Coordinates of C-alpha atoms in Angstrom, one line a residue:
X768 CA 14.0 -28.1 -5.0
X769 CA 13.2 -27.1 -8.6
X770 CA 12.9 -23.5 -9.6
X771 CA 9.2 -23.9 -10.0
X772 CA 8.8 -25.3 -6.5
X773 CA 11.1 -22.6 -5.1
X774 CA 9.0 -19.9 -6.7
X775 CA 6.1 -20.9 -4.5
X776 CA 8.1 -22.0 -1.5
X777 CA 6.8 -19.3 0.8
X778 CA 3.1 -19.7 -0.2
X779 CA 2.0 -21.9 2.8
X780 CA 3.4 -19.6 5.4
X781 CA 2.1 -16.5 3.6
X782 CA -1.4 -18.0 3.2
X783 CA -1.6 -19.1 6.9
X784 CA -0.4 -15.9 8.4
X785 CA -2.4 -13.9 5.8
X786 CA -5.6 -15.7 6.8
X787 CA -5.0 -14.9 10.5
X788 CA -4.4 -11.2 9.6
X789 CA -7.5 -11.0 7.5
X790 CA -9.6 -12.5 10.2
X791 CA -8.3 -10.1 12.9
X792 CA -8.7 -7.2 10.5
X793 CA -12.3 -8.1 9.6
X794 CA -13.3 -8.5 13.2
X795 CA -11.7 -5.2 14.1
X796 CA -13.4 -3.4 11.2
X797 CA -16.7 -5.0 11.9
X798 CA -16.6 -3.9 15.6
X799 CA -15.4 -0.4 14.8
X800 CA -15.2 2.2 17.6
X801 CA -12.7 1.7 20.4
X802 CA -11.8 -1.8 19.3
X803 CA -10.8 -0.6 15.8
X804 CA -9.0 2.5 17.2
X805 CA -6.9 0.2 19.5
X806 CA -6.1 -2.2 16.7
X807 CA -4.9 0.6 14.3
X808 CA -3.0 2.3 17.1
X809 CA -1.3 -1.0 18.0
X810 CA -0.4 -1.8 14.4
X811 CA 1.0 1.7 13.8
X812 CA 3.0 1.6 17.0
X813 CA 4.6 -1.7 16.1
X814 CA 5.4 -0.4 12.6
X815 CA 7.4 2.5 14.1
X816 CA 9.0 0.0 16.5
X817 CA 10.1 -1.9 13.4
X818 CA 11.2 1.3 11.6
X819 CA 13.5 2.3 14.5
X820 CA 14.9 -1.2 14.7
X821 CA 16.0 -0.9 11.1
X822 CA 17.3 2.6 11.3
X823 CA 19.0 2.2 14.7
X824 CA 19.6 -1.5 15.3
X825 CA 20.3 -2.7 18.9
X826 CA 18.8 0.3 20.7
X827 CA 15.8 -1.5 22.1
X828 CA 14.7 1.2 24.6
X829 CA 14.4 3.7 21.8
X830 CA 12.4 1.3 19.7
X831 CA 9.9 0.7 22.6
X832 CA 9.7 4.4 23.5
X833 CA 9.0 5.7 20.0
X834 CA 6.7 2.8 19.1
X835 CA 4.6 3.3 22.3
X836 CA 4.6 7.1 21.8
X837 CA 3.2 6.6 18.3
X838 CA 0.5 4.2 19.4
X839 CA -0.6 6.4 22.3
X840 CA -0.5 9.6 20.2
X841 CA -2.6 8.1 17.4
X842 CA -5.2 6.6 19.8
X843 CA -5.7 9.9 21.6
X844 CA -5.7 12.0 18.4
X845 CA -8.9 10.4 17.0
X846 CA -10.9 11.5 20.1
X847 CA -9.7 15.1 19.9
X848 CA -10.7 18.0 17.6
X849 CA -8.7 18.1 14.5
X850 CA -6.9 21.3 15.4
X851 CA -5.6 19.7 18.6
X852 CA -5.0 16.3 17.0
X853 CA -2.7 17.5 14.2
X854 CA 0.3 18.5 16.5
X855 CA -0.2 15.4 18.5
X856 CA 0.1 13.3 15.3
X857 CA 3.4 15.0 14.4
X858 CA 4.9 14.9 17.9
X859 CA 6.4 11.3 17.6
X860 CA 8.2 12.2 14.4
X861 CA 9.7 15.4 15.9
X862 CA 10.6 13.7 19.2
X863 CA 12.3 10.8 17.4
X864 CA 14.1 13.2 15.0
X865 CA 15.8 14.7 18.1
X866 CA 16.8 11.3 19.5
X867 CA 18.2 9.6 16.5
X868 CA 21.8 10.3 15.5
X869 CA 21.4 9.2 11.9
X870 CA 18.7 8.4 9.3
X871 CA 16.6 11.2 10.8
X872 CA 14.9 12.2 7.6
X873 CA 13.8 8.6 6.8
X874 CA 12.5 8.2 10.3
X875 CA 10.5 11.5 10.2
X876 CA 9.1 10.8 6.8
X877 CA 7.9 7.3 7.5
X878 CA 6.6 8.1 11.0
X879 CA 4.5 11.0 9.7
X880 CA 3.2 8.7 6.9
X881 CA 2.3 6.0 9.4
X882 CA 0.5 8.3 11.8
X883 CA -1.5 10.2 9.1
X884 CA -2.4 6.9 7.4
X885 CA -3.6 5.4 10.7
X886 CA -5.6 8.5 11.4
X887 CA -7.1 8.3 7.9
X888 CA -8.2 4.7 8.4
X889 CA -9.9 5.5 11.7
X890 CA -11.7 8.4 10.0
X891 CA -12.9 6.2 7.2
X892 CA -14.4 3.7 9.6
X893 CA -15.8 6.2 12.0
X894 CA -17.3 8.6 9.4
X895 CA -18.1 6.3 6.4
X896 CA -18.8 3.0 8.1
X897 CA -17.9 -0.7 7.7
X898 CA -18.6 -0.9 4.0
X899 CA -16.2 1.8 2.8
X900 CA -13.5 0.6 5.2
X901 CA -13.9 -2.8 3.7
X902 CA -13.6 -1.4 0.2
X903 CA -10.3 0.3 1.1
X904 CA -8.9 -2.9 2.6
X905 CA -10.1 -5.1 -0.3
X906 CA -8.5 -2.7 -2.9
X907 CA -5.2 -3.1 -1.1
X908 CA -5.4 -6.8 -0.5
X909 CA -6.6 -7.6 -4.0
X910 CA -3.9 -5.5 -5.5
X911 CA -1.3 -7.4 -3.4
X912 CA -2.7 -10.9 -3.9
X913 CA -3.5 -10.6 -7.6
X914 CA -0.1 -8.9 -8.2
X915 CA 1.7 -11.7 -6.3
X916 CA 0.1 -14.6 -8.3
X917 CA 0.2 -12.8 -11.7
X918 CA 3.8 -11.8 -11.2
X919 CA 4.8 -15.3 -10.2
X920 CA 2.7 -16.9 -13.0
X921 CA 3.5 -14.6 -16.0
X922 CA 6.8 -13.1 -15.0
X923 CA 8.2 -10.7 -17.6
X924 CA 10.0 -7.4 -17.3
X925 CA 10.9 -6.3 -13.7
X926 CA 9.3 -3.1 -12.3
X927 CA 12.3 -1.9 -10.4
X928 CA 14.9 -4.7 -10.1
X929 CA 17.4 -2.7 -8.2
X930 CA 15.0 -2.2 -5.3
X931 CA 12.4 -4.9 -5.6
X932 CA 13.8 -7.8 -7.7
X933 CA 10.6 -9.9 -7.6
X934 CA 8.1 -7.2 -8.6
X935 CA 7.1 -7.4 -12.3
X936 CA 5.1 -5.1 -14.6
X937 CA 2.7 -8.0 -15.1
X938 CA 2.0 -8.3 -11.4
X939 CA 1.8 -4.5 -11.0
X940 CA -0.7 -4.0 -13.9
X941 CA -2.7 -7.1 -12.8
X942 CA -3.1 -5.5 -9.4
X943 CA -4.8 -2.5 -11.1
X944 CA -7.2 -4.8 -12.9
X945 CA -8.1 -6.5 -9.6
X946 CA -8.7 -3.1 -7.9
X947 CA -10.9 -2.0 -10.8
X948 CA -13.0 -5.0 -10.3
X949 CA -13.4 -4.3 -6.6
X950 CA -14.4 -0.7 -7.6
X951 CA -16.9 -2.1 -10.1
X952 CA -18.6 -4.4 -7.5
X953 CA -18.8 -1.6 -5.0
X954 CA -20.1 0.9 -7.5
X955 CA -22.9 -1.5 -8.5
X956 CA -23.9 -2.1 -4.9
X957 CA -23.5 1.4 -3.5
X958 CA -24.9 3.6 -6.3
X959 CA -21.8 5.9 -6.5
X960 CA -21.2 5.4 -10.2
X961 CA -18.4 3.8 -12.3
X962 CA -16.0 6.6 -11.3
X963 CA -15.3 4.5 -8.3
X964 CA -13.4 2.1 -10.6
X965 CA -10.9 4.9 -11.4
X966 CA -10.6 5.9 -7.8
X967 CA -9.9 2.2 -6.9
X968 CA -7.1 2.0 -9.5
X969 CA -5.6 5.2 -8.1
X970 CA -5.8 3.9 -4.6
X971 CA -4.2 0.6 -5.9
X972 CA -1.3 2.7 -7.4
X973 CA -0.9 4.6 -4.1
X974 CA -0.7 1.2 -2.2
X975 CA 2.0 0.1 -4.6
X976 CA 3.9 3.3 -4.1
X977 CA 3.8 2.7 -0.3
X978 CA 5.2 -0.8 -1.0
X979 CA 7.9 0.6 -3.3
X980 CA 8.9 3.3 -0.7
X981 CA 9.3 0.7 2.0
X982 CA 11.3 -1.5 -0.3
X983 CA 13.6 1.3 -1.2
X984 CA 14.1 2.2 2.5
X985 CA 14.9 -1.4 3.4
X986 CA 17.3 -1.7 0.5
X987 CA 19.1 1.4 1.7
X988 CA 19.3 0.0 5.3
X989 CA 20.4 -3.4 4.1
X990 CA 17.3 -5.1 5.6
X991 CA 15.4 -7.9 4.0
X992 CA 12.3 -7.6 6.2
X993 CA 11.1 -4.9 8.7
X994 CA 11.1 -7.7 11.4
X995 CA 10.4 -11.4 11.7
X996 CA 7.0 -11.1 13.5
X997 CA 4.9 -12.7 10.8
X998 CA 5.9 -16.1 9.3
X999 CA 6.3 -15.8 5.5
X1000 CA 5.6 -12.1 5.6
X1001 CA 8.4 -10.5 7.6
X1002 CA 7.0 -7.7 9.8
X1003 CA 3.8 -5.6 10.0
X1004 CA 5.4 -2.8 8.0
X1005 CA 6.0 -5.3 5.2
X1006 CA 2.3 -6.2 5.1
X1007 CA 0.8 -2.8 5.8
X1008 CA 3.1 -0.6 3.6
X1009 CA 0.5 -0.7 0.9
X1010 CA -2.2 0.2 3.3
X1011 CA -0.2 3.2 4.4
X1012 CA 0.1 4.5 0.9
X1013 CA -3.6 3.9 0.1
X1014 CA -5.0 5.4 3.3
X1015 CA -2.8 8.5 3.1
X1016 CA -3.8 9.0 -0.5
X1017 CA -7.5 8.7 0.3
X1018 CA -7.1 11.1 3.2
X1019 CA -5.6 13.7 0.9
X1020 CA -7.8 13.3 -2.2
X1021 CA -10.9 13.0 -0.1
X1022 CA -10.5 16.7 0.8
X1023 CA -10.6 17.7 -2.9
X1024 CA -13.0 15.3 -4.7
X1025 CA -15.4 14.5 -1.8
X1026 CA -15.7 10.8 -0.9
X1027 CA -17.6 8.7 -1.5
X1028 CA -18.1 10.1 -5.0
X1029 CA -21.7 11.1 -5.8
X1030 CA -22.9 10.7 -2.2
X1031 CA -21.3 13.8 -0.6

């Protein structure tokens, strides 16, 4: 196989599995309510299951316990007042911290990130509706897809070769451009103004930070993928790491700038 063919060798699997994930995601976002809550809680629970599998390989009962605890805690939290929900969201991180013998800080950091990001996604869908949840997903997906194709096509200097050898500056910057276009389209159709383009770029950057953080953690643990659940993609954490960064960022900045901009 030539180098050019090898460069795109994983494309078929990525496209097929990606299409299924997009379809499931759109259905979940469209239905909202309990269905979306269950979907997000399930995804976050599986990501913690994958995380524990990387940090403590071979301890299956601990993987299942902490993954299930995460999913249940997140699902319950969205139905409770915020003051009661917050300690519930942090409980899986604290409980797992006490059960792991090593890599505790990594576990606690990523588990809190997963739980708060999942809670943020539920809030966006519940409070702002289908359109703004779709915007958030599109910013992350376009950042990833445009970055993938631009990076493979144009190549150039690597972004962080020691941690993510395939990520290039051309792909990273192209992802920002794609996110800005998503922001432009939504600003035209929603009346929030062109500042949404800047917010979209910032959310894109946050999604890339989530991707970089997961890549660094995997490199430290000597893992290529978080799991092998998804053909051509690895695990759910490999696909949703960008969503974690983006959702967590939006959850935080939304408290300061008001979101959506101009409509609050």
